[in-house]
Coordinates of C-alpha atoms in Angstrom, one line a residue:
M1 CA 130.7 63.4 131.8
A2 CA 127.4 65.0 130.8
Q3 CA 124.9 62.6 129.2
H4 CA 123.5 63.6 125.8
H5 CA 119.9 63.6 124.8
A6 CA 118.6 60.2 123.8
L7 CA 118.3 61.3 120.1
Y8 CA 121.5 63.3 120.0
E9 CA 123.4 61.0 117.7
E10 CA 120.5 60.6 115.3
L11 CA 119.9 64.3 115.2
C12 CA 123.6 64.9 114.5
G13 CA 123.3 62.4 111.6
I14 CA 120.6 64.5 110.1
L15 CA 122.0 68.0 110.7
G16 CA 125.6 67.7 111.6
K17 CA 127.0 68.2 115.1
E18 CA 127.4 71.9 114.8
Q19 CA 123.7 72.4 114.5
V20 CA 122.7 70.2 117.5
R21 CA 123.1 71.5 121.1
D22 CA 122.2 69.8 124.4
S23 CA 124.5 71.3 126.9
I24 CA 122.9 72.7 130.0
M25 CA 124.1 76.2 129.0
S26 CA 122.4 76.0 125.6
R27 CA 119.2 74.5 126.9
T28 CA 119.0 77.1 129.7
T29 CA 119.5 79.9 127.1
Y30 CA 116.8 78.6 125.0
S31 CA 114.4 78.4 127.9
Q32 CA 114.4 82.3 128.2
E33 CA 111.6 84.3 126.7
M34 CA 110.1 87.8 126.8
S35 CA 107.3 87.1 129.3
P36 CA 107.9 86.5 133.1
H37 CA 106.2 83.0 132.8
E38 CA 108.2 80.2 134.4
P39 CA 110.8 78.9 131.9
V40 CA 111.0 75.2 130.9
I41 CA 114.4 73.7 130.0
S42 CA 114.1 71.5 126.9
G43 CA 116.2 68.4 126.0
V44 CA 118.0 69.4 122.8
I45 CA 118.2 72.3 120.4
V46 CA 118.4 71.8 116.6
R47 CA 119.0 74.4 113.9
P48 CA 117.9 73.0 110.5
G49 CA 118.8 74.9 107.4
T50 CA 116.2 73.5 105.0
T51 CA 112.6 72.4 104.9
E52 CA 113.8 68.9 104.2
E53 CA 116.0 68.9 107.4
V54 CA 113.0 70.0 109.4
A55 CA 111.0 67.2 107.9
E56 CA 113.6 64.6 108.8
V57 CA 113.8 65.9 112.4
V58 CA 110.0 65.6 112.7
K59 CA 110.0 62.1 111.3
L60 CA 112.6 61.0 113.8
A61 CA 110.5 62.6 116.6
N62 CA 107.5 60.7 115.5
R63 CA 109.3 57.4 115.4
M64 CA 110.6 58.0 118.9
N65 CA 107.5 59.7 120.3
C66 CA 109.5 62.8 121.3
P67 CA 107.7 66.2 121.6
V68 CA 108.8 69.0 119.3
I69 CA 108.7 72.7 120.2
L70 CA 109.2 75.6 117.8
R71 CA 111.4 78.6 118.4
G72 CA 111.3 81.8 116.2
G73 CA 112.3 84.9 118.1
A74 CA 110.6 83.9 121.4
Q75 CA 108.9 87.3 121.4
S76 CA 105.4 86.3 122.4
A77 CA 104.3 88.8 125.0
N78 CA 102.2 86.2 126.8
G79 CA 104.5 83.2 127.0
V80 CA 105.8 80.5 124.6
T81 CA 104.7 76.9 124.4
K82 CA 106.6 74.8 127.0
G83 CA 106.3 71.1 126.2
I84 CA 107.9 68.4 128.4
P85 CA 111.0 69.5 130.4
N86 CA 114.3 67.9 129.5
K87 CA 112.7 65.9 126.7
N88 CA 111.6 68.4 124.0
I89 CA 113.4 68.8 120.7
V90 CA 113.4 72.6 120.1
I91 CA 113.5 73.5 116.4
D92 CA 115.2 76.9 116.1
T93 CA 114.1 78.3 112.7
G94 CA 116.7 81.0 112.6
R95 CA 118.8 79.5 109.8
L96 CA 115.7 79.4 107.5
C97 CA 116.2 83.1 106.7
E98 CA 117.1 83.3 103.0
V99 CA 115.1 85.3 100.5
S100 CA 115.0 82.9 97.6
T101 CA 112.8 84.8 95.1
I102 CA 112.1 88.5 94.5
D103 CA 109.7 88.5 91.6
T104 CA 108.8 92.1 90.8
V105 CA 106.8 91.2 87.6
N106 CA 104.5 89.0 89.6
Q107 CA 104.7 91.1 92.8
R108 CA 105.8 88.4 95.2
A109 CA 108.7 87.3 97.3
V110 CA 109.6 83.9 98.7
F111 CA 111.6 83.6 101.9
G112 CA 112.4 81.3 104.8
A113 CA 110.2 81.5 107.9
G114 CA 113.1 82.3 110.2
I115 CA 113.7 85.7 108.5
R116 CA 113.3 88.8 110.7
P117 CA 111.1 91.7 109.4
S118 CA 114.1 94.0 109.3
M119 CA 116.0 91.5 107.1
L120 CA 113.1 91.2 104.7
D121 CA 112.7 94.9 104.4
D122 CA 116.5 95.3 103.8
A123 CA 116.4 92.6 101.0
L124 CA 113.4 94.2 99.2
R125 CA 114.4 97.9 99.5
P126 CA 117.0 97.9 96.8
Y127 CA 114.4 96.8 94.3
G128 CA 112.1 99.6 95.3
Y129 CA 109.6 97.2 96.9
F130 CA 108.4 96.3 100.4
A131 CA 106.3 93.6 102.1
H132 CA 103.9 94.2 104.9
T133 CA 105.8 93.5 108.1
V134 CA 105.4 94.5 111.7
M135 CA 107.0 97.5 113.5
G136 CA 107.8 95.5 116.7
P137 CA 109.5 93.3 117.4
Y138 CA 111.1 94.4 114.1
Y139 CA 114.6 93.1 114.7
T140 CA 113.9 90.1 116.9
D141 CA 110.9 88.0 115.9
S142 CA 110.6 85.7 112.9
M143 CA 108.1 86.1 110.2
G144 CA 107.1 82.5 110.7
G145 CA 106.6 83.1 114.4
L146 CA 104.4 86.1 113.7
I147 CA 102.3 84.4 111.1
S148 CA 101.7 81.3 113.2
G149 CA 101.6 83.0 116.6
V150 CA 99.4 86.1 116.2
S151 CA 95.7 86.5 115.3
G152 CA 95.3 87.2 111.6
G153 CA 98.9 86.3 111.0
G154 CA 100.2 89.5 112.6
Y155 CA 99.7 93.3 112.4
P156 CA 101.6 95.2 109.6
K157 CA 103.1 98.6 110.3
D158 CA 100.4 100.2 108.1
M159 CA 97.6 97.9 109.2
G160 CA 95.2 100.8 109.3
S161 CA 95.1 100.9 105.5
S162 CA 96.5 97.5 104.6
G163 CA 94.7 95.1 107.0
L164 CA 96.1 92.1 108.7
L165 CA 99.0 90.1 107.4
W166 CA 96.7 87.3 106.1
H167 CA 95.6 89.6 103.3
H168 CA 99.1 89.6 101.9
I169 CA 100.2 86.0 102.3
L170 CA 99.9 84.0 99.0
G171 CA 100.9 80.7 100.4
L172 CA 103.1 78.7 102.8
K173 CA 105.4 75.7 102.7
V174 CA 104.6 73.6 105.8
V175 CA 106.0 70.5 107.4
L176 CA 103.1 68.5 108.8
P177 CA 103.4 66.7 112.2
T178 CA 104.1 63.4 110.3
G179 CA 107.1 64.9 108.4
D180 CA 105.2 65.3 105.1
I181 CA 105.7 68.6 103.2
I182 CA 102.9 70.5 101.6
T183 CA 102.4 73.9 100.0
T184 CA 99.2 75.7 100.7
G185 CA 96.9 77.9 98.6
A186 CA 97.2 77.3 94.9
G187 CA 100.7 76.0 95.3
P188 CA 102.6 73.1 93.5
D189 CA 100.6 70.5 95.5
T190 CA 97.4 71.6 93.9
N191 CA 98.6 71.1 90.4
V192 CA 101.5 68.9 89.4
N193 CA 102.3 71.3 86.5
R194 CA 102.8 74.2 88.9
D195 CA 106.1 74.9 90.6
E196 CA 105.5 78.1 92.4
I197 CA 102.9 79.9 94.6
Y198 CA 101.3 82.9 93.0
H199 CA 97.8 83.1 94.6
R200 CA 95.4 81.3 96.9
C201 CA 92.2 81.1 95.0
Q202 CA 92.4 78.2 92.5
S203 CA 92.9 74.4 92.1
A204 CA 92.0 73.3 95.7
P205 CA 90.4 74.5 98.9
D206 CA 92.7 77.1 100.5
I207 CA 94.1 75.7 103.8
T208 CA 96.6 78.4 104.4
G209 CA 94.5 79.8 107.3
L210 CA 94.9 76.5 109.2
F211 CA 98.6 77.2 109.8
M212 CA 98.2 81.0 110.4
S213 CA 97.4 81.9 114.0
G214 CA 97.6 78.2 114.9
G215 CA 100.7 78.5 117.1
G216 CA 102.4 75.6 115.2
A217 CA 99.9 73.0 116.5
F218 CA 99.1 71.7 113.0
G219 CA 102.3 72.2 111.1
I220 CA 105.7 74.0 111.0
I221 CA 105.8 76.9 108.5
T222 CA 109.2 76.8 106.8
E223 CA 108.7 79.1 103.8
I224 CA 106.4 82.0 103.0
T225 CA 105.3 83.5 99.8
M226 CA 104.0 87.1 100.2
R227 CA 102.8 89.8 97.9
I228 CA 105.2 92.7 97.6
Y229 CA 104.4 96.4 96.7
K230 CA 106.2 99.3 95.2
I231 CA 107.5 101.9 97.7
P232 CA 105.7 105.3 97.1
P233 CA 108.2 108.1 96.6
I234 CA 106.5 110.5 99.0
L235 CA 106.2 110.1 102.8
R236 CA 104.6 112.7 105.1
S237 CA 103.7 112.4 108.7
V238 CA 101.9 114.4 111.4
C239 CA 100.9 114.1 115.0
Y240 CA 97.6 115.5 116.2
T241 CA 96.9 115.9 119.9
F242 CA 93.6 115.6 121.8
D243 CA 92.4 116.5 125.3
S244 CA 90.3 113.3 125.6
Y245 CA 90.5 109.9 124.1
D246 CA 86.8 110.0 123.2
D247 CA 87.4 112.9 120.9
L248 CA 90.5 111.2 119.4
Y249 CA 88.5 108.0 118.9
Q250 CA 85.7 109.8 117.0
A251 CA 88.4 111.4 114.7
E252 CA 90.0 108.1 113.9
L253 CA 86.6 106.4 113.3
E254 CA 85.5 109.1 110.9
M255 CA 88.8 108.9 108.9
S256 CA 88.5 105.1 108.8
E257 CA 85.0 105.2 107.3
T258 CA 86.3 107.0 104.2
T259 CA 86.9 104.9 101.1
P260 CA 89.8 104.7 100.5
V261 CA 91.2 105.9 103.9
P262 CA 93.3 109.0 103.6
Y263 CA 96.2 107.7 105.7
T264 CA 98.7 105.0 105.1
G265 CA 99.6 104.4 108.8
L266 CA 97.5 105.4 111.8
F267 CA 98.2 104.9 115.5
A268 CA 96.0 106.3 118.3
T269 CA 97.6 106.3 121.7
N270 CA 98.5 108.0 124.9
A271 CA 101.7 110.0 125.1
G272 CA 103.3 107.3 127.1
T273 CA 104.1 105.5 123.9
I274 CA 106.4 108.3 122.8
R275 CA 108.0 108.5 126.3
A276 CA 108.6 104.8 126.4
I277 CA 110.4 104.5 123.0
K278 CA 112.2 107.8 123.7
V279 CA 112.6 108.7 120.0
A280 CA 111.2 112.2 120.3
P281 CA 110.2 114.5 123.2
P282 CA 106.5 113.9 124.0
G283 CA 105.4 117.4 124.3
D284 CA 102.7 118.7 126.6
F285 CA 99.7 116.4 125.7
E286 CA 98.2 113.1 126.9
F287 CA 96.6 111.6 123.8
C288 CA 97.7 111.7 120.1
L289 CA 97.0 110.4 116.7
L290 CA 100.2 109.5 114.8
I291 CA 99.5 109.5 111.1
S292 CA 101.6 108.8 108.0
V293 CA 100.8 109.3 104.4
E294 CA 102.5 107.7 101.4
A295 CA 101.8 109.0 97.9
Y296 CA 103.0 109.0 94.4
D297 CA 102.9 112.7 93.8
D298 CA 102.6 115.9 95.8
E299 CA 99.0 116.6 94.7
E300 CA 97.8 113.3 96.1
A301 CA 99.8 113.8 99.3
D302 CA 98.4 117.4 99.8
Y303 CA 94.8 116.2 99.2
R304 CA 95.1 113.4 101.8
M305 CA 96.9 115.5 104.4
N306 CA 94.3 118.2 104.1
K307 CA 91.5 115.8 104.5
I308 CA 93.1 114.3 107.6
E309 CA 93.6 117.8 109.0
R310 CA 89.9 118.8 108.5
I311 CA 88.6 115.7 110.3
C312 CA 91.1 116.0 113.2
K313 CA 90.4 119.7 113.7
K314 CA 86.7 119.1 113.6
H315 CA 87.1 116.9 116.7
G316 CA 89.3 119.5 118.6
A317 CA 92.8 118.4 117.6
G318 CA 95.9 120.4 118.4
D319 CA 99.3 120.2 116.7
G320 CA 101.9 117.8 118.2
G321 CA 104.9 119.7 117.1
Q322 CA 107.9 119.0 115.0
A323 CA 109.4 116.2 117.1
A324 CA 106.1 114.4 117.5
N325 CA 105.5 114.8 113.8
Y326 CA 108.7 113.0 113.1
F327 CA 107.8 110.3 115.5
A328 CA 104.7 109.6 113.5
S329 CA 106.9 108.4 110.6
I330 CA 108.6 105.8 112.8
G331 CA 107.5 102.5 111.5
F332 CA 103.9 103.3 110.6
T333 CA 104.4 102.9 106.9
G334 CA 105.3 100.0 104.6
R335 CA 108.8 101.0 103.9
A336 CA 110.1 101.2 107.6
L337 CA 113.1 103.4 106.9
A338 CA 112.8 105.6 110.0
V339 CA 112.1 102.6 112.3
K340 CA 115.8 101.9 112.2
A341 CA 116.3 105.0 114.4
T342 CA 114.4 103.2 117.3
D343 CA 116.0 101.1 120.0
K344 CA 117.1 97.7 118.6
Q345 CA 117.0 96.1 122.0
S346 CA 114.2 93.8 123.1
F347 CA 112.8 94.0 126.6
P348 CA 110.2 92.1 128.7
F349 CA 106.6 93.1 128.5
L350 CA 103.1 91.7 128.7
S351 CA 100.3 92.8 126.4
W352 CA 96.6 92.7 126.1
E353 CA 96.0 93.1 122.3
S354 CA 92.6 92.2 120.9
L355 CA 90.4 92.6 117.8
Y356 CA 87.0 94.0 118.8
Q357 CA 83.9 95.4 117.2
R358 CA 83.9 99.2 116.8
S359 CA 80.7 99.8 118.7
D360 CA 82.1 98.7 122.1
A361 CA 85.9 99.1 121.6
L362 CA 86.3 102.0 124.0
K363 CA 84.4 100.2 126.7
V364 CA 86.9 97.3 126.4
M365 CA 90.0 99.6 126.3
Y366 CA 88.8 101.6 129.4
G367 CA 88.1 98.3 131.2
L368 CA 91.6 97.0 130.5
N369 CA 93.1 100.4 131.6
D370 CA 91.2 100.1 134.9
I371 CA 92.7 96.7 135.5
A372 CA 96.2 98.0 134.7
L373 CA 95.8 100.8 137.2
E374 CA 94.6 98.6 140.1
N375 CA 96.8 98.3 143.2
P376 CA 98.6 101.7 142.7
E377 CA 101.0 101.0 145.6
M378 CA 102.2 97.8 144.1
N379 CA 102.4 99.4 140.7
T380 CA 104.7 102.1 142.2
K381 CA 106.8 99.5 144.0
Y382 CA 107.4 97.5 140.8
K383 CA 107.8 100.7 138.6
F384 CA 104.9 99.6 136.5
N385 CA 103.9 101.6 133.4
H386 CA 101.7 101.0 130.4
V387 CA 100.7 102.5 127.1
F388 CA 97.4 101.9 125.2
Y389 CA 96.3 102.3 121.6
T390 CA 93.5 101.7 119.2
I391 CA 93.7 101.2 115.4
P392 CA 90.8 100.8 113.0
I393 CA 91.4 97.8 110.8
D394 CA 88.8 96.7 108.2
N395 CA 85.5 96.6 110.1
F396 CA 86.9 96.3 113.6
I397 CA 89.3 97.9 116.0
L398 CA 92.6 96.7 117.3
I399 CA 92.8 97.5 121.0
G400 CA 96.2 97.2 122.7
L401 CA 97.6 97.8 126.1
T402 CA 101.3 97.0 126.8
M403 CA 102.7 96.8 130.3
H404 CA 106.3 97.2 131.5
W405 CA 107.9 96.8 134.9
D406 CA 111.2 96.7 136.7
T407 CA 112.6 93.3 135.8
T408 CA 115.3 93.5 138.5
I409 CA 112.7 93.1 141.2
E410 CA 112.1 89.4 141.6
E411 CA 108.5 89.6 142.9
A412 CA 107.5 91.8 140.0
G413 CA 107.2 89.0 137.5
P414 CA 104.5 87.0 139.4
Y415 CA 102.6 90.2 140.2
M416 CA 102.5 91.1 136.5
I417 CA 101.4 87.6 135.5
E418 CA 98.4 87.8 137.9
K419 CA 97.5 91.3 136.5
W420 CA 97.7 90.0 133.0
K421 CA 95.5 87.0 133.8
K422 CA 92.8 89.3 135.1
G423 CA 92.8 91.3 131.9
A424 CA 92.8 88.1 129.8
K425 CA 89.7 86.9 131.7
F426 CA 88.0 90.3 131.2
L427 CA 88.6 89.9 127.4
N428 CA 87.2 86.4 127.4
D429 CA 84.2 87.6 129.3
M430 CA 83.7 90.3 126.6
G431 CA 83.6 87.6 123.9
T432 CA 87.2 88.0 122.5
S433 CA 90.7 87.2 123.7
T434 CA 94.3 88.4 123.6
A435 CA 95.8 88.1 120.1
Y436 CA 98.8 85.8 120.9
T437 CA 98.1 82.1 120.0
Q438 CA 101.1 80.6 121.7
G439 CA 102.0 79.2 125.1
Y440 CA 99.8 79.9 128.1
N441 CA 97.4 82.2 126.2
S442 CA 96.3 79.4 123.9
K443 CA 95.0 77.6 126.9
V444 CA 93.1 80.7 128.2
I445 CA 91.5 81.1 124.7
A446 CA 90.5 77.4 124.4
Q447 CA 88.7 77.5 127.8
K448 CA 85.9 79.5 126.1
W449 CA 85.5 77.3 123.2
S450 CA 82.1 75.6 122.8
P451 CA 82.1 71.7 123.2
A452 CA 81.6 71.4 119.4
Q453 CA 84.5 73.7 118.6
Y454 CA 86.8 71.8 121.0
M455 CA 85.9 68.4 119.6
F456 CA 86.5 69.7 116.0
M457 CA 89.9 71.1 116.9
K458 CA 90.8 67.9 118.9
N459 CA 89.8 65.6 116.0
M460 CA 91.8 67.7 113.5
K461 CA 94.8 67.6 115.8
K462 CA 94.4 63.8 116.1
M463 CA 94.1 63.4 112.3
L464 CA 97.2 65.5 111.5
D465 CA 99.3 64.6 114.6
P466 CA 98.4 61.1 115.7
N467 CA 101.3 60.9 118.2
N468 CA 100.7 64.4 119.5
I469 CA 104.3 65.4 119.2
L470 CA 104.0 68.9 117.7
V471 CA 103.8 71.5 120.5
P472 CA 101.7 69.2 122.8
G473 CA 99.4 71.0 125.1
L474 CA 98.8 74.0 122.8
W475 CA 95.1 74.9 122.8
N476 CA 94.6 72.3 125.6
L477 CA 94.8 69.6 122.9

């Protein structure tokens, strides 16, 4: 007879047996992830349905000195945190997916951290509102995983005009490594007469950022309060093509320097992006700007589209054609209606995605592209392909390069990991890093911390998590 995890009975007492799994099949399933990094089989899987249940699980883990690993959608492109094989308690946040509040008067929504972006959009759309969520992984990742696992809390579909997710998050409910529960920003914990989160700027220092991009090392996000926005009634989209990426880059820079920017969504990329997603025929071009405009009347839409056209034509742009124009509407706006036409399936990939200063962004992108193209014979053998993109956000540039390969070839995974490591080192040497703050990548990032930074982080971890049970090893802490 198979032996249960040492804490199986206690966990069943907290959650009920139907929400606790420790069979080898369940544990093996939960060891799988998007990246080709070696999986680690944990000890037991739990699926709490409330913040209080998460807190009780963490308290038990503290008493028994048992490591806790978090699981949202396991969509990190560079690996998830492993913990200790056959011992970890994996907290699957998938049941924390309810939208508890849609408050259009105060322009906010409150929802569980396990909700998927598609689910949040679907809940808000009947009210005529949207929240800033990502385009991909739209159906698979959790909002809590995005906020804790990606720089800046994640990249909205319309990030070119709206900025990073942290601009739109009003506060969080968090279970600390001790099992205590707090609300961040100007939430109820900052004033005993307050029962909701409405903003982050009053009553106490705002510690929301500690739990964003932290990979879960300092606390478990269980509930999120975000600002919501009315959906504009007009959506237009266009694709402009370019003979060189340098010309394209100058066009997107000039548009991004306008206040306010004329576009809602902007995505500069090579045509491989369109070919990879297979939503529309790519046309006969190599580089393109996918642009969407949302407006409240036709006059506003005309003005913005004309301004975009003037700037793009100035830099030698051509027209992408009807199919590519449609593709420009796929996901690059706040409402994400058309994104439902894209493939819902998830697939393995690795990514270099980084925030970098505008002045040297192309140098970094071309450097990553050179690394991607190294070893052409091996790339051909493993059916390697990649797409790259740049997006101006605030005063910097998001640089991205996503890589795919034939996952049926066993040796391809290790080859891709070594290629990814080389690009990650290149980014570190340029003074930045890849954007994912989970798993293996957190260790790569922490290697470049100064001694003072490392000691500060280590002391903070020790203060909040004295038994080091919450995602141990993250950030090399």
